[in-house]
PDB file of C-alpha atoms in Angstrom:
ATOM      1  CA  UNK A   1      77.332  19.575  99.961  1.00 67.00           C
ATOM      2  CA  UNK A   2      79.116  19.020  96.659  1.00 65.00           C
ATOM      3  CA  UNK A   3      77.979  20.277  93.267  1.00 71.00           C
ATOM      4  CA  UNK A   4      79.328  21.298  89.880  1.00 69.00           C
ATOM      5  CA  UNK A   5      80.145  24.904  88.899  1.00 68.00           C
ATOM      6  CA  UNK A   6      77.040  27.003  88.258  1.00 74.00           C
ATOM      7  CA  UNK A   7      74.661  24.727  90.139  1.00 79.00           C
ATOM      8  CA  UNK A   8      72.656  26.207  93.006  1.00 87.00           C
ATOM      9  CA  UNK A   9      73.464  25.440  96.622  1.00 89.00           C
ATOM     10  CA  UNK A  10      70.567  25.861  99.070  1.00 92.00           C
ATOM     11  CA  UNK A  11      71.032  26.490 102.787  1.00 93.00           C
ATOM     12  CA  UNK A  12      68.507  26.749 105.625  1.00 93.00           C
ATOM     13  CA  UNK A  13      69.274  28.418 108.956  1.00 90.00           C
ATOM     14  CA  UNK A  14      67.485  27.575 112.176  1.00 87.00           C
ATOM     15  CA  UNK A  15      67.468  29.995 115.109  1.00 88.00           C
ATOM     16  CA  UNK A  16      65.835  29.178 118.435  1.00 89.00           C
ATOM     17  CA  UNK A  17      64.128  32.315 119.764  1.00 89.00           C
ATOM     18  CA  UNK A  18      60.923  33.668 121.286  1.00 90.00           C
ATOM     19  CA  UNK A  19      59.725  35.693 118.274  1.00 92.00           C
ATOM     20  CA  UNK A  20      60.903  34.547 114.825  1.00 89.00           C
ATOM     21  CA  UNK A  21      59.677  37.819 113.263  1.00 91.00           C
ATOM     22  CA  UNK A  22      62.509  39.663 115.019  1.00 94.00           C
ATOM     23  CA  UNK A  23      65.273  37.570 113.414  1.00 94.00           C
ATOM     24  CA  UNK A  24      67.491  38.935 110.639  1.00 95.00           C
ATOM     25  CA  UNK A  25      69.758  36.485 108.843  1.00 96.00           C
ATOM     26  CA  UNK A  26      73.097  37.693 107.487  1.00 95.00           C
ATOM     27  CA  UNK A  27      74.506  35.364 104.810  1.00 96.00           C
ATOM     28  CA  UNK A  28      77.962  35.625 103.240  1.00 96.00           C
ATOM     29  CA  UNK A  29      80.233  33.398 101.173  1.00 95.00           C
ATOM     30  CA  UNK A  30      84.027  33.366 101.523  1.00 93.00           C
ATOM     31  CA  UNK A  31      83.924  36.480 103.741  1.00 90.00           C
ATOM     32  CA  UNK A  32      82.313  38.475 100.942  1.00 91.00           C
ATOM     33  CA  UNK A  33      79.559  41.088 101.230  1.00 92.00           C
ATOM     34  CA  UNK A  34      76.889  40.051 103.717  1.00 93.00           C
ATOM     35  CA  UNK A  35      73.297  39.699 102.522  1.00 94.00           C
ATOM     36  CA  UNK A  36      70.707  40.474 105.226  1.00 94.00           C
ATOM     37  CA  UNK A  37      67.238  38.994 104.898  1.00 94.00           C
ATOM     38  CA  UNK A  38      64.192  37.994 106.937  1.00 92.00           C
ATOM     39  CA  UNK A  39      64.322  34.544 105.341  1.00 91.00           C
ATOM     40  CA  UNK A  40      65.987  31.550 106.954  1.00 93.00           C
ATOM     41  CA  UNK A  41      66.775  30.326 103.445  1.00 94.00           C
ATOM     42  CA  UNK A  42      69.657  31.243 101.143  1.00 95.00           C
ATOM     43  CA  UNK A  43      70.743  30.183  97.661  1.00 94.00           C
ATOM     44  CA  UNK A  44      74.057  30.737  95.922  1.00 92.00           C
ATOM     45  CA  UNK A  45      75.603  29.538  92.665  1.00 88.00           C
ATOM     46  CA  UNK A  46      79.382  29.684  92.167  1.00 84.00           C
ATOM     47  CA  UNK A  47      81.546  28.850  89.166  1.00 74.00           C
ATOM     48  CA  UNK A  48      84.930  28.733  90.929  1.00 75.00           C
ATOM     49  CA  UNK A  49      85.944  25.179  91.788  1.00 70.00           C
ATOM     50  CA  UNK A  50      87.226  24.456  95.271  1.00 75.00           C
ATOM     51  CA  UNK A  51      86.112  24.578  98.898  1.00 83.00           C
ATOM     52  CA  UNK A  52      83.999  27.604  99.859  1.00 89.00           C
ATOM     53  CA  UNK A  53      82.555  28.685 103.207  1.00 94.00           C
ATOM     54  CA  UNK A  54      79.076  29.944 103.988  1.00 95.00           C
ATOM     55  CA  UNK A  55      78.803  32.118 107.107  1.00 96.00           C
ATOM     56  CA  UNK A  56      75.591  33.050 108.946  1.00 96.00           C
ATOM     57  CA  UNK A  57      75.284  35.974 111.365  1.00 96.00           C
ATOM     58  CA  UNK A  58      72.121  36.818 113.287  1.00 95.00           C
ATOM     59  CA  UNK A  59      70.373  39.952 114.526  1.00 94.00           C
ATOM     60  CA  UNK A  60      67.529  39.551 116.990  1.00 94.00           C
ATOM     61  CA  UNK A  61      65.497  42.702 117.356  1.00 90.00           C
ATOM     62  CA  UNK A  62      68.131  45.421 117.694  1.00 87.00           C
ATOM     63  CA  UNK A  63      70.797  43.140 119.119  1.00 92.00           C
ATOM     64  CA  UNK A  64      73.655  41.700 117.105  1.00 92.00           C
ATOM     65  CA  UNK A  65      73.985  38.059 118.145  1.00 92.00           C
ATOM     66  CA  UNK A  66      77.107  37.642 116.002  1.00 91.00           C
ATOM     67  CA  UNK A  67      78.274  34.493 114.304  1.00 92.00           C
ATOM     68  CA  UNK A  68      75.727  31.686 114.247  1.00 90.00           C
ATOM     69  CA  UNK A  69      77.818  29.198 112.284  1.00 91.00           C
ATOM     70  CA  UNK A  70      79.800  28.307 109.175  1.00 93.00           C
ATOM     71  CA  UNK A  71      79.359  25.551 106.604  1.00 91.00           C
ATOM     72  CA  UNK A  72      82.018  24.409 104.103  1.00 90.00           C
ATOM     73  CA  UNK A  73      80.867  23.337 100.658  1.00 85.00           C
ATOM     74  CA  UNK A  74      82.667  22.070  97.593  1.00 80.00           C
ATOM     75  CA  UNK A  75      82.304  23.146  93.981  1.00 79.00           C
ATOM     76  CA  UNK A  76      83.749  20.316  91.900  1.00 72.00           C
ATOM     77  CA  UNK A  77      85.573  20.593  88.600  1.00 69.00           C
ATOM     78  CA  UNK A  78      83.590  18.727  85.925  1.00 76.00           C
ATOM     79  CA  UNK A  79      85.506  16.329  83.736  1.00 88.00           C
ATOM     80  CA  UNK A  80      86.312  17.323  80.160  1.00 93.00           C
ATOM     81  CA  UNK A  81      85.979  15.068  77.110  1.00 95.00           C
ATOM     82  CA  UNK A  82      87.695  15.291  73.732  1.00 97.00           C
ATOM     83  CA  UNK A  83      87.464  13.158  70.579  1.00 97.00           C
ATOM     84  CA  UNK A  84      89.245  13.017  67.237  1.00 97.00           C
ATOM     85  CA  UNK A  85      87.057  14.803  64.645  1.00 95.00           C
ATOM     86  CA  UNK A  86      88.454  12.593  61.866  1.00 95.00           C
ATOM     87  CA  UNK A  87      86.900   9.575  63.580  1.00 96.00           C
ATOM     88  CA  UNK A  88      83.681  11.410  64.465  1.00 95.00           C
ATOM     89  CA  UNK A  89      82.553  13.343  61.370  1.00 95.00           C
ATOM     90  CA  UNK A  90      79.712  15.770  61.935  1.00 94.00           C
ATOM     91  CA  UNK A  91      80.219  15.912  65.701  1.00 96.00           C
ATOM     92  CA  UNK A  92      79.218  19.244  67.269  1.00 95.00           C
ATOM     93  CA  UNK A  93      81.162  20.123  70.445  1.00 94.00           C
ATOM     94  CA  UNK A  94      79.283  21.762  73.316  1.00 90.00           C
ATOM     95  CA  UNK A  95      81.252  23.962  75.722  1.00 84.00           C
ATOM     96  CA  UNK A  96      82.452  23.248  78.435  1.00 80.00           C
ATOM     97  CA  UNK A  97      82.757  19.714  76.978  1.00 89.00           C
ATOM     98  CA  UNK A  98      81.647  18.091  80.225  1.00 85.00           C
ATOM     99  CA  UNK A  99      79.831  15.140  78.605  1.00 88.00           C
ATOM    100  CA  UNK A 100      80.913  12.590  75.992  1.00 92.00           C
ATOM    101  CA  UNK A 101      78.019  13.768  73.796  1.00 93.00           C
ATOM    102  CA  UNK A 102      79.364  17.346  73.815  1.00 92.00           C
ATOM    103  CA  UNK A 103      83.052  16.440  73.675  1.00 95.00           C
ATOM    104  CA  UNK A 104      85.606  18.891  72.324  1.00 95.00           C
ATOM    105  CA  UNK A 105      87.320  18.158  69.014  1.00 97.00           C
ATOM    106  CA  UNK A 106      90.466  20.152  69.821  1.00 96.00           C
ATOM    107  CA  UNK A 107      92.751  18.704  72.491  1.00 97.00           C
ATOM    108  CA  UNK A 108      94.530  22.022  73.050  1.00 95.00           C
ATOM    109  CA  UNK A 109      91.239  23.806  73.744  1.00 93.00           C
ATOM    110  CA  UNK A 110      90.011  21.008  76.010  1.00 93.00           C
ATOM    111  CA  UNK A 111      93.126  21.205  78.192  1.00 94.00           C
ATOM    112  CA  UNK A 112      92.952  24.995  78.340  1.00 88.00           C
ATOM    113  CA  UNK A 113      89.392  24.945  79.692  1.00 83.00           C
ATOM    114  CA  UNK A 114      90.139  22.231  82.276  1.00 85.00           C
ATOM    115  CA  UNK A 115      90.279  23.458  85.854  1.00 77.00           C
ATOM    116  CA  UNK A 116      92.741  22.120  88.388  1.00 77.00           C
ATOM    117  CA  UNK A 117      91.470  18.764  89.606  1.00 78.00           C
ATOM    118  CA  UNK A 118      89.805  17.919  86.295  1.00 85.00           C
ATOM    119  CA  UNK A 119      90.285  14.729  84.310  1.00 92.00           C
ATOM    120  CA  UNK A 120      90.461  15.252  80.545  1.00 96.00           C
ATOM    121  CA  UNK A 121      89.213  12.056  78.894  1.00 97.00           C
ATOM    122  CA  UNK A 122      90.760  11.648  75.439  1.00 98.00           C
ATOM    123  CA  UNK A 123      89.212   9.375  72.845  1.00 97.00           C
ATOM    124  CA  UNK A 124      91.242   7.319  70.357  1.00 98.00           C
ATOM    125  CA  UNK A 125      92.809   8.911  67.313  1.00 97.00           C
ATOM    126  CA  UNK A 126      95.592  11.327  66.412  1.00 97.00           C
ATOM    127  CA  UNK A 127      95.320  14.613  68.304  1.00 97.00           C
ATOM    128  CA  UNK A 128      97.482  17.329  66.817  1.00 96.00           C
ATOM    129  CA  UNK A 129      98.858  20.176  68.934  1.00 95.00           C
ATOM    130  CA  UNK A 130     100.855  23.172  67.755  1.00 92.00           C
ATOM    131  CA  UNK A 131     102.409  23.976  71.133  1.00 90.00           C
ATOM    132  CA  UNK A 132     102.989  22.005  74.341  1.00 91.00           C
ATOM    133  CA  UNK A 133      99.913  21.030  76.334  1.00 94.00           C
ATOM    134  CA  UNK A 134     100.428  22.791  79.673  1.00 93.00           C
ATOM    135  CA  UNK A 135      99.347  20.718  82.685  1.00 91.00           C
ATOM    136  CA  UNK A 136     100.252  23.484  85.140  1.00 80.00           C
ATOM    137  CA  UNK A 137      97.469  22.638  87.597  1.00 80.00           C
ATOM    138  CA  UNK A 138      96.343  19.271  88.930  1.00 85.00           C
ATOM    139  CA  UNK A 139      94.920  18.307  85.524  1.00 91.00           C
ATOM    140  CA  UNK A 140      94.817  14.611  84.625  1.00 94.00           C
ATOM    141  CA  UNK A 141      95.142  13.918  80.897  1.00 97.00           C
ATOM    142  CA  UNK A 142      94.020  10.315  80.382  1.00 98.00           C
ATOM    143  CA  UNK A 143      93.358   8.305  77.223  1.00 98.00           C
ATOM    144  CA  UNK A 144      90.235   6.167  77.030  1.00 96.00           C
ATOM    145  CA  UNK A 145      91.793   3.325  75.045  1.00 97.00           C
ATOM    146  CA  UNK A 146      95.509   3.545  75.757  1.00 97.00           C
ATOM    147  CA  UNK A 147      98.689   4.454  73.934  1.00 97.00           C
ATOM    148  CA  UNK A 148      98.170   1.952  71.093  1.00 97.00           C
ATOM    149  CA  UNK A 149      95.141   3.892  69.903  1.00 98.00           C
ATOM    150  CA  UNK A 150      95.681   7.431  71.195  1.00 98.00           C
ATOM    151  CA  UNK A 151      98.389   9.729  69.815  1.00 98.00           C
ATOM    152  CA  UNK A 152      99.425  13.263  70.709  1.00 98.00           C
ATOM    153  CA  UNK A 153     101.245  14.637  67.670  1.00 97.00           C
ATOM    154  CA  UNK A 154     103.219  17.878  67.854  1.00 94.00           C
ATOM    155  CA  UNK A 155     102.705  19.634  64.518  1.00 93.00           C
ATOM    156  CA  UNK A 156     105.220  22.478  65.039  1.00 88.00           C
ATOM    157  CA  UNK A 157     108.687  21.827  63.652  1.00 74.00           C
ATOM    158  CA  UNK A 158     112.132  22.838  64.845  1.00 65.00           C
ATOM    159  CA  UNK A 159     113.036  24.715  67.990  1.00 65.00           C
ATOM    160  CA  UNK A 160     113.833  23.524  71.494  1.00 65.00           C
ATOM    161  CA  UNK A 161     110.419  23.914  73.137  1.00 76.00           C
ATOM    162  CA  UNK A 162     108.107  21.971  70.843  1.00 87.00           C
ATOM    163  CA  UNK A 163     107.273  19.224  73.289  1.00 89.00           C
ATOM    164  CA  UNK A 164     103.936  17.418  73.319  1.00 94.00           C
ATOM    165  CA  UNK A 165     103.154  17.895  77.015  1.00 95.00           C
ATOM    166  CA  UNK A 166     104.569  19.946  79.870  1.00 93.00           C
ATOM    167  CA  UNK A 167     103.693  18.990  83.471  1.00 94.00           C
ATOM    168  CA  UNK A 168     104.275  21.371  86.375  1.00 92.00           C
ATOM    169  CA  UNK A 169     102.092  20.361  89.330  1.00 92.00           C
ATOM    170  CA  UNK A 170     102.282  17.436  91.780  1.00 92.00           C
ATOM    171  CA  UNK A 171      98.723  16.479  90.829  1.00 91.00           C
ATOM    172  CA  UNK A 172      99.299  16.626  87.056  1.00 94.00           C
ATOM    173  CA  UNK A 173      99.058  13.284  85.251  1.00 96.00           C
ATOM    174  CA  UNK A 174      99.704  12.096  81.691  1.00 98.00           C
ATOM    175  CA  UNK A 175      98.452   8.542  81.191  1.00 98.00           C
ATOM    176  CA  UNK A 176      98.178   6.300  78.149  1.00 98.00           C
ATOM    177  CA  UNK A 177      99.496   8.125  75.050  1.00 98.00           C
ATOM    178  CA  UNK A 178     101.912   7.765  72.186  1.00 98.00           C
ATOM    179  CA  UNK A 179     103.874  11.031  71.915  1.00 97.00           C
ATOM    180  CA  UNK A 180     105.238  11.913  68.469  1.00 96.00           C
ATOM    181  CA  UNK A 181     106.580  14.768  66.388  1.00 92.00           C
ATOM    182  CA  UNK A 182     108.152  16.699  69.255  1.00 91.00           C
ATOM    183  CA  UNK A 183     111.536  18.428  69.236  1.00 85.00           C
ATOM    184  CA  UNK A 184     113.564  19.793  72.115  1.00 76.00           C
ATOM    185  CA  UNK A 185     116.740  19.727  74.131  1.00 70.00           C
ATOM    186  CA  UNK A 186     118.019  16.365  75.402  1.00 67.00           C
ATOM    187  CA  UNK A 187     115.820  16.492  78.513  1.00 66.00           C
ATOM    188  CA  UNK A 188     112.094  15.960  78.179  1.00 68.00           C
ATOM    189  CA  UNK A 189     111.712  15.995  74.408  1.00 83.00           C
ATOM    190  CA  UNK A 190     108.272  14.411  74.096  1.00 91.00           C
ATOM    191  CA  UNK A 191     107.116  15.376  77.587  1.00 92.00           C
ATOM    192  CA  UNK A 192     108.730  17.292  80.429  1.00 90.00           C
ATOM    193  CA  UNK A 193     108.068  17.215  84.168  1.00 92.00           C
ATOM    194  CA  UNK A 194     109.106  20.600  85.518  1.00 90.00           C
ATOM    195  CA  UNK A 195     110.094  21.507  89.102  1.00 89.00           C
ATOM    196  CA  UNK A 196     106.435  21.610  90.175  1.00 91.00           C
ATOM    197  CA  UNK A 197     106.138  17.864  89.599  1.00 93.00           C
ATOM    198  CA  UNK A 198     103.688  15.494  87.938  1.00 95.00           C
ATOM    199  CA  UNK A 199     103.479  11.890  86.739  1.00 96.00           C
ATOM    200  CA  UNK A 200     103.726  10.149  83.368  1.00 97.00           C
ATOM    201  CA  UNK A 201     102.280   6.637  83.121  1.00 97.00           C
ATOM    202  CA  UNK A 202     101.788   4.095  80.316  1.00 98.00           C
ATOM    203  CA  UNK A 203     103.139   6.362  77.567  1.00 97.00           C
ATOM    204  CA  UNK A 204     105.536   5.760  74.676  1.00 97.00           C
ATOM    205  CA  UNK A 205     107.685   8.342  72.869  1.00 94.00           C
ATOM    206  CA  UNK A 206     108.419   7.732  69.202  1.00 93.00           C
ATOM    207  CA  UNK A 207     109.618   9.749  66.199  1.00 92.00           C
ATOM    208  CA  UNK A 208     110.706  12.784  68.205  1.00 89.00           C
ATOM    209  CA  UNK A 209     113.819  14.842  67.451  1.00 86.00           C
ATOM    210  CA  UNK A 210     116.543  15.893  69.878  1.00 80.00           C
ATOM    211  CA  UNK A 211     117.709  19.468  69.330  1.00 66.00           C
ATOM    212  CA  UNK A 212     121.100  20.890  70.221  1.00 51.00           C
ATOM    213  CA  UNK A 213     121.193  22.662  73.591  1.00 47.00           C
TER     214      UNK A 213
END
């Protein structure tokens, strides 16, 4: 099963035996504390994205029958949406910005709340940032309408580390932006791919300043 963070996963165990009233079900998730119950039904809600494992152990009467089975399940990372407040006056963002209707109005905040594996969908406009956007996990930062309509503008001035975006994960992606206003050393002024990796596609760098190293 696959669901979003906070949604409830439901599991049903089936044990073949002579007297079902003698069965005790021991449920645990990710080798955590075991929950013993008479019910062959278990619910759990998790907020951590990734693959988790449900384990079922069985007692029958006074005898420990041990491991009955394991089931992997996936908690997905919901996408994040962000729009330019200047183009959307009166918009009210709704955390965690997982729908276009509740989109964030601050690109920095949207990226910070994105889990690894999330796509951050960025609407057209000029999105100001005061420090580099850190794509340190497998976060995909993607514009909805491309670099001709979507700008990331670094508002900080001077210094060698005022890039627009910093990528440091093989799954990190920057796709479809104009990058402006950044300053830095001669390598990776507008955007920098660090040793961890990442990809930059369909972007243009303009009006950035090279600092002395």
